[in-house]
Coordinates of C-alpha atoms (C1' of nucleotides) in Angstrom, one line a residue:
Chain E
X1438 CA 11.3 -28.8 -21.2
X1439 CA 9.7 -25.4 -21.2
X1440 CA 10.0 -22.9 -18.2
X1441 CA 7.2 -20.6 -18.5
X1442 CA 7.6 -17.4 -16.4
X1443 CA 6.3 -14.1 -17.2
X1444 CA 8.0 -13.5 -20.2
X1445 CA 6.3 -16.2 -22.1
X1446 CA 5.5 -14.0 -25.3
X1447 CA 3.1 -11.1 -25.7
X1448 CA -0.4 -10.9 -24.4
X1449 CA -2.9 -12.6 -26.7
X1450 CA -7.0 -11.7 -26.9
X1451 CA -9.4 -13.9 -26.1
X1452 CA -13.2 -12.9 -26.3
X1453 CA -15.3 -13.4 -22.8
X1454 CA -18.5 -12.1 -23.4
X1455 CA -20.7 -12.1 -20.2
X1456 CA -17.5 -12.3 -18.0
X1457 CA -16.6 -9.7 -15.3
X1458 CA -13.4 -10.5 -14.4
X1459 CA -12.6 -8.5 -11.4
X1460 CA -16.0 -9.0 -10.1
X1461 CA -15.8 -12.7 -10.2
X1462 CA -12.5 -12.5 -8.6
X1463 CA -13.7 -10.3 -5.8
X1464 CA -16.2 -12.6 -4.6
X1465 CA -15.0 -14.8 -2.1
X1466 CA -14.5 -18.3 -4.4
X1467 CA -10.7 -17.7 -4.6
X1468 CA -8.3 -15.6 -2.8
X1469 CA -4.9 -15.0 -4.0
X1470 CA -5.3 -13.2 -6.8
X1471 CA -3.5 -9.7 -6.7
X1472 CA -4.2 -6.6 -8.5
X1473 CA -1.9 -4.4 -9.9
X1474 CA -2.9 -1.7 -12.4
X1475 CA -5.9 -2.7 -14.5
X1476 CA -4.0 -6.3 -14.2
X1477 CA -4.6 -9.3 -11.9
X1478 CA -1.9 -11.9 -11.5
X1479 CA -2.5 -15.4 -9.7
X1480 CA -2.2 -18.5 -9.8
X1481 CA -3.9 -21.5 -11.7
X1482 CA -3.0 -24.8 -10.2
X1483 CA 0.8 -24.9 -10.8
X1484 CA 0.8 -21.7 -13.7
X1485 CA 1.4 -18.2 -12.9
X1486 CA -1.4 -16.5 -14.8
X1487 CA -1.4 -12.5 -15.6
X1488 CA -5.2 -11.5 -16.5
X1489 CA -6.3 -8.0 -18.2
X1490 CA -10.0 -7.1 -18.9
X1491 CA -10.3 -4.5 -21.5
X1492 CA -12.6 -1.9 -21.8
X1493 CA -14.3 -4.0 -24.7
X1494 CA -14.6 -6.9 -22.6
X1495 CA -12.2 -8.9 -24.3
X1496 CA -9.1 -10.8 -21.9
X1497 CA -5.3 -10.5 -22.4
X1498 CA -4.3 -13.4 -21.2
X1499 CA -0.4 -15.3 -22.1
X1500 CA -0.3 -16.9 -25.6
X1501 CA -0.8 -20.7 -24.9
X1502 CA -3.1 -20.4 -21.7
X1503 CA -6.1 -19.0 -23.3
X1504 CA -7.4 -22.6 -23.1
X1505 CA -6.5 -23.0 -19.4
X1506 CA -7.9 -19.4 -18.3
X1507 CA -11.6 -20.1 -20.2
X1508 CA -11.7 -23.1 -18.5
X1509 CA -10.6 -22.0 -14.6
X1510 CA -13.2 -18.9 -15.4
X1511 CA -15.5 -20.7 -16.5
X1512 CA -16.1 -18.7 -19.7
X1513 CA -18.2 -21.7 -21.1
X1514 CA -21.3 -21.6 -18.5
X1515 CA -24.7 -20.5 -19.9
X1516 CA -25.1 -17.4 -18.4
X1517 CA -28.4 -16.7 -20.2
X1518 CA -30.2 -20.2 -19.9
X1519 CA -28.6 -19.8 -15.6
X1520 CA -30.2 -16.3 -15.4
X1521 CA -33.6 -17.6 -16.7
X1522 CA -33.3 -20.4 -14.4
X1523 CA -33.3 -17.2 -11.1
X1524 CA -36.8 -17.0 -9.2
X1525 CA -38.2 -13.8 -10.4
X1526 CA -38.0 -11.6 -6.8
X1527 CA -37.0 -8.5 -5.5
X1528 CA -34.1 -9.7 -3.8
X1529 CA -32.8 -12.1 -6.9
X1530 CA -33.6 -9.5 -9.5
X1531 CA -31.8 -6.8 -7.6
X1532 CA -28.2 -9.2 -6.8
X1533 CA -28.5 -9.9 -10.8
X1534 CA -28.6 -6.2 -11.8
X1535 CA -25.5 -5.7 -10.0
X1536 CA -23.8 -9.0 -10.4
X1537 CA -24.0 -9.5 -14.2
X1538 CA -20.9 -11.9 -15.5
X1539 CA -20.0 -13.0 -12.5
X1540 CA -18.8 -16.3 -13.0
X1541 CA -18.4 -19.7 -10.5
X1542 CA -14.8 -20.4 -11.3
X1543 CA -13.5 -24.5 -11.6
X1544 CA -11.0 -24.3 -8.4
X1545 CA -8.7 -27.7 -7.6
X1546 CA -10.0 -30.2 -5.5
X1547 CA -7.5 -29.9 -2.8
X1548 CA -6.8 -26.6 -2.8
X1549 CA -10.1 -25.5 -3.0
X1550 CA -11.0 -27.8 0.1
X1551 CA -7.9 -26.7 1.9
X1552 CA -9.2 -22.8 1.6
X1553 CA -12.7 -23.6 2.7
X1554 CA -11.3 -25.6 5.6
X1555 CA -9.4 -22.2 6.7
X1556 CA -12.5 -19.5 5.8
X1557 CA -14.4 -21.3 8.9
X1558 CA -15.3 -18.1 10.6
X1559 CA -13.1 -16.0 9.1
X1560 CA -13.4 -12.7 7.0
X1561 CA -12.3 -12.9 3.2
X1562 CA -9.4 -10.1 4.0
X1563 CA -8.2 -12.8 6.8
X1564 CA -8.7 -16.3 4.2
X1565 CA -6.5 -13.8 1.9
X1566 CA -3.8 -13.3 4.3
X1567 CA -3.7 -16.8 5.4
X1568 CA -3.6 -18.6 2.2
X1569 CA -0.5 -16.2 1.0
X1570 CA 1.1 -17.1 4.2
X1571 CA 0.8 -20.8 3.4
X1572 CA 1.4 -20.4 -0.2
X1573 CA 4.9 -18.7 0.7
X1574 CA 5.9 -20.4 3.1
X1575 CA 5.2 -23.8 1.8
X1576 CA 4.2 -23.8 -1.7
X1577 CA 6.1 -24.2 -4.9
X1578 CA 7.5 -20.9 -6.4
X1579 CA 5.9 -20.1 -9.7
X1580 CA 7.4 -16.8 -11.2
X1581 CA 7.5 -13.4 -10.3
X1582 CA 5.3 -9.9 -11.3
X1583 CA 7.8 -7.3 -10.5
X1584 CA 9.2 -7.7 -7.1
X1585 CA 6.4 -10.4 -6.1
X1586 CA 6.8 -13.9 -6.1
X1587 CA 4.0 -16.5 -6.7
X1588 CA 3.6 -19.7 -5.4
X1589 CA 1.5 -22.8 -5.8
X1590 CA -0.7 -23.6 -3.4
X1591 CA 0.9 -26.6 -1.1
X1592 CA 0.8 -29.8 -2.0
X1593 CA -1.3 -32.7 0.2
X1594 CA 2.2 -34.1 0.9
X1595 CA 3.6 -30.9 1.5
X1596 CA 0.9 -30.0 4.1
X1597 CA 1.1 -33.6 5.5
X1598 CA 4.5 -33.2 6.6
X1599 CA 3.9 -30.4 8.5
X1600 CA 2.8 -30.3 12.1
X1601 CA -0.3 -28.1 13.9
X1602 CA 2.3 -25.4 15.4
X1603 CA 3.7 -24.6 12.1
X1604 CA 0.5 -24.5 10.2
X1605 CA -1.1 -22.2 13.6
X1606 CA 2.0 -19.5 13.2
X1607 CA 0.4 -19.3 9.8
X1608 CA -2.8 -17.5 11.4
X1609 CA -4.9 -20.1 11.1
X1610 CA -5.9 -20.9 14.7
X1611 CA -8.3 -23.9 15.8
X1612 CA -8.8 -24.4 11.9
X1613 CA -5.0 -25.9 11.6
X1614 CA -6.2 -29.1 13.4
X1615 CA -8.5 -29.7 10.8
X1616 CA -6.5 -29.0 7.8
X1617 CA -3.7 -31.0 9.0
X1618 CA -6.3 -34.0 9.5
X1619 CA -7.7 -33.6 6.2
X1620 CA -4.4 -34.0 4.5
X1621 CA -3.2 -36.2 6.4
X1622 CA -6.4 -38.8 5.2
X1623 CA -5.7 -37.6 1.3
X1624 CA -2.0 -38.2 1.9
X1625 CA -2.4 -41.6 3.2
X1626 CA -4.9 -42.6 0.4
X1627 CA -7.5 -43.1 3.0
X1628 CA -9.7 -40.4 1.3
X1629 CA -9.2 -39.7 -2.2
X1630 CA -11.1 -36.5 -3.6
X1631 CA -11.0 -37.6 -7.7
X1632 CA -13.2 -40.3 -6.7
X1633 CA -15.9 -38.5 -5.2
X1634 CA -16.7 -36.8 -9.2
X1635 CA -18.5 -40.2 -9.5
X1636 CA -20.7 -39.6 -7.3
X1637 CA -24.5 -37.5 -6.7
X1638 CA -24.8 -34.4 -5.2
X1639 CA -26.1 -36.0 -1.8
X1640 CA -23.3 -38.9 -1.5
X1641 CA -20.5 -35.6 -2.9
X1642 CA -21.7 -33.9 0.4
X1643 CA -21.8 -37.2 2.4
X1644 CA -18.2 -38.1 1.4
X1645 CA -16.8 -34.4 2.2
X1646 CA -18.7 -33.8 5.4
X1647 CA -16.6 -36.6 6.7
X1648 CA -13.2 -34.8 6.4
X1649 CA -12.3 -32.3 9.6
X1650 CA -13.5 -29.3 9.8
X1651 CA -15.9 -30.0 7.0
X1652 CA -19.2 -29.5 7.6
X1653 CA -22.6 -28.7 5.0
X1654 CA -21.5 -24.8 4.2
X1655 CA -17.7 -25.6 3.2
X1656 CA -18.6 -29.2 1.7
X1657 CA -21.4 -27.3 -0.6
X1658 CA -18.7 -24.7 -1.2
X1659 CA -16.1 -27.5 -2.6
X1660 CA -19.2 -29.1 -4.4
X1661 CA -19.9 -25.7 -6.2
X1662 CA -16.3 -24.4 -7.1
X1663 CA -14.8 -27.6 -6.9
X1664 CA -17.3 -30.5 -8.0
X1665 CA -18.9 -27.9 -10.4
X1666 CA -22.0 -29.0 -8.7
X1667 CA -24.1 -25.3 -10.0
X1668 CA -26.5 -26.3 -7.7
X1669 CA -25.1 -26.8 -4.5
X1670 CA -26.4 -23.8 -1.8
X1671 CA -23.9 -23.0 0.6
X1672 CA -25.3 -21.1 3.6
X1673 CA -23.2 -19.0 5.5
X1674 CA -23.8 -16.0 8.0
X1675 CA -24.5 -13.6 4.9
X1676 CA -26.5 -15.6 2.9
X1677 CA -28.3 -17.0 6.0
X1678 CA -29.2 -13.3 6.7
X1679 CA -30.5 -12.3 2.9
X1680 CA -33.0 -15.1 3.6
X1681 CA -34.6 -14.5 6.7
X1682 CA -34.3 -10.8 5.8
X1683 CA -35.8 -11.6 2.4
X1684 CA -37.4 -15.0 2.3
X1685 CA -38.2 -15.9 6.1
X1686 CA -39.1 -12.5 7.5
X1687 CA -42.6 -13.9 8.4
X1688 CA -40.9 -17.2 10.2
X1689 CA -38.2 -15.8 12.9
X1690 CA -37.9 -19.3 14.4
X1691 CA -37.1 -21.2 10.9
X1692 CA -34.2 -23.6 11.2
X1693 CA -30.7 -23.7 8.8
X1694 CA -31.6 -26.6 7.7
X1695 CA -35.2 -25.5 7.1
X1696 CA -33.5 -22.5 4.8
X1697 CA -31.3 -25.0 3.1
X1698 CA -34.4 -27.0 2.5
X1699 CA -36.2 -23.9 0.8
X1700 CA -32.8 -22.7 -1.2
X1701 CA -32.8 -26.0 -2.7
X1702 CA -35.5 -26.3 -4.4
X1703 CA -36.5 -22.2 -4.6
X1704 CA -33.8 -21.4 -6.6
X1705 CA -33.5 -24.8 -8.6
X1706 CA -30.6 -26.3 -10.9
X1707 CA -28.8 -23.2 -10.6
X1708 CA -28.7 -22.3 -7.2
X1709 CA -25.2 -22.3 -6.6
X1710 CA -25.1 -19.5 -9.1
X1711 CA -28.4 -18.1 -7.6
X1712 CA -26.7 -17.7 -4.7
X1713 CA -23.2 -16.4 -5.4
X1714 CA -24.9 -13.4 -6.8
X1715 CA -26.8 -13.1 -3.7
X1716 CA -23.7 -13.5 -1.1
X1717 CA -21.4 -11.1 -3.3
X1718 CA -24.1 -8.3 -3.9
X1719 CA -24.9 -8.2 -0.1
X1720 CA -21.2 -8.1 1.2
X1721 CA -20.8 -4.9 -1.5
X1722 CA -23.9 -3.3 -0.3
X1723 CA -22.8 -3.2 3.3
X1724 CA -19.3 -2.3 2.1
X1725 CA -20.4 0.5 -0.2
X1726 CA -23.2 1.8 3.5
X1727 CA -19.8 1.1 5.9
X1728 CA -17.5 2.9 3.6
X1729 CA -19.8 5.6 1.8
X1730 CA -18.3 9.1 2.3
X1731 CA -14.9 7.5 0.9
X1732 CA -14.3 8.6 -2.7
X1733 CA -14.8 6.9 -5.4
Chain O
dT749 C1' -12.8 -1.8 23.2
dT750 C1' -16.1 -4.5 21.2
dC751 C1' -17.9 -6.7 17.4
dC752 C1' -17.8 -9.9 13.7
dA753 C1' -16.2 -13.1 10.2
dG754 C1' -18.2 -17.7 3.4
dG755 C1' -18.6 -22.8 10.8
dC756 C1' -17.7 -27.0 13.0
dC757 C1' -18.2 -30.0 16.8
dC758 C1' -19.7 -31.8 21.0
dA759 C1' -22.5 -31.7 25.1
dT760 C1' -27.1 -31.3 26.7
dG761 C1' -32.4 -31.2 26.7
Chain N
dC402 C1' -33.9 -33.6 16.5
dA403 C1' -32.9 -28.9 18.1
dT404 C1' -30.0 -25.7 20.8
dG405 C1' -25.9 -23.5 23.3
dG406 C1' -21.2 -22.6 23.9
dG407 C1' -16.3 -22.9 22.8
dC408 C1' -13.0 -22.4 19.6
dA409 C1' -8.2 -18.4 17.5
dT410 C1' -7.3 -14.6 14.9
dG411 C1' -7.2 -9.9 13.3
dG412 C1' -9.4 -5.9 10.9
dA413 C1' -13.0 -2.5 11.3

DNA sequence: TTCCAGGCCCATG
DNA sequence: CATGGGCATGGA
């Protein structure tokens, strides 16, 4: 039986062309990965990955996982035949300029639906913290980068077992009754996740609207990094504000569902991608206004 | 201190 | 069918 830890062998190369690595992992899909010289460590279902861009664009990545890290990145999309899919527009051309290679990962089922249950009006920084907490506390230990140990993210069983004050001390707040529900349903078998891939994009959001805490913005976000559903639209507060600011400026009293409406067929088979590159290029344009006499 | 965050849900018009 | 308010937490 083999025990991979971080000594598993020297770094090998693998090519990623139209990939920016730290870009797509700064963009709110996933958040545990850490960063520690020109290095990012996380962790990839039940593997402790360490990931290195070079200057050439080319990955390090641990002999034997190159597979497993082109596939979690998503190194095999079309980024050429998605960007000729993007509306020609100010706004679209301008998050594409700025956003080029970033990637939708392929998250887990469950754990991606677990971490969307917990973002629920909460800042990425926060959905960072929260997730560690609940990966230390609860998750399976997976190997160690220096003096930091990684974890799995829980199991359904695991977070079935556990009770709402637990999961609360975790920072979670009013969104621990939720996650608790949901695995409680998968842990019971009264839901199952797998068997949703059979199904279209309206009965996929159907089926995951009916879990707890689960409404249309976290069930198209499991349907886009989890279902690999590249057109699913997730609408948030920041995307929600790109298109009244951008799209809607003319119709103030527009509904949600009236924007989903539009972003659905607007910005066509690849919206979920069309809109990823909107969300992450807004959130770095007010970072970069909030932050701008810091150096860099 | 106040504001805001990758929302959801339920009670009212 | 649309709208309003409550819900926990913590960083800016």
């Amino acid at each position: 039986m083999e025990t991979p830890n971080e000594q598993d062998g020297a770094p090998v190369t693998v090519a990623a062309p139209e990939f920016a690595l730290a870009m797509t992992i700064d963009s709110g899909q996933v958040f545990h990965w850490r960063r520690s010289d020109g290095e990012f460590a996380g962790v990839v279902g039940e593997t402790l990955i360490r990931v290195e861009q070079r200057e050439d664009g080319t990955l390090l990545v641990p002999r034997g996982r190159e597979e497993m890290v082109a596939h979690y990145f998503a190194l095999d999309h079309p980024l050429p035949e998605i960007y000729a899919s993007f509306p020609s527009d100010p706004a679209m051309n301008e998050a594409l300029t700025h956003c080029r290679g970033l990637r939708v990962i392929r998250q887990p089922l469950w754990e991606c639906l677990a971490t969307f249950i917990t973002s629920a009006l909460k800042q990425v920084a926060h959905i960072a913290q929260i997730s560690h907490r609940l990966r230390g506390r609860f998750g399976r230990p997976v190997g160690r980068v220096g003096e930091v140990e990684y974890h799995a993210y829980p199991t359904v069983e695991r977070m079935a077992a556990l009770d709402e004050v637990t999961l609360r001390a975790c920072g979670l707040g009013f969104r621990a009754k939720s996650l608790l529900a949901t695995a409680r349903l998968l842990a019971e078998g009264k839901r199952d996740l797998e068997s949703i891939r059979a199904l279209d994009d309206p009965a996929a959001l159907a089926e995951l609207c009916r879990f707890p805490g689960v409404g249309a913005k976290v069930a198209n976000c499991v349907l886009l990094f989890g279902y690999e559903r590249l057109r699913a639209f997730p609408i948030d507060v920041w995307i929600e504000r790109v298109l009244r600011e951008m799209y809607f400026q003319r119709k103030p009293k527009a509904t949600t569902a009236k924007l989903q409406r539009f972003s659905e067929k607007y910005f066509g088979v690849y919206g979920g991608y069309a809109q990823q590159y909107l969300f992450h290029h807004a959130r770095k344009i007010k970072a970069r206004k909030a932050g701008g006499a810091d150096k860099g």
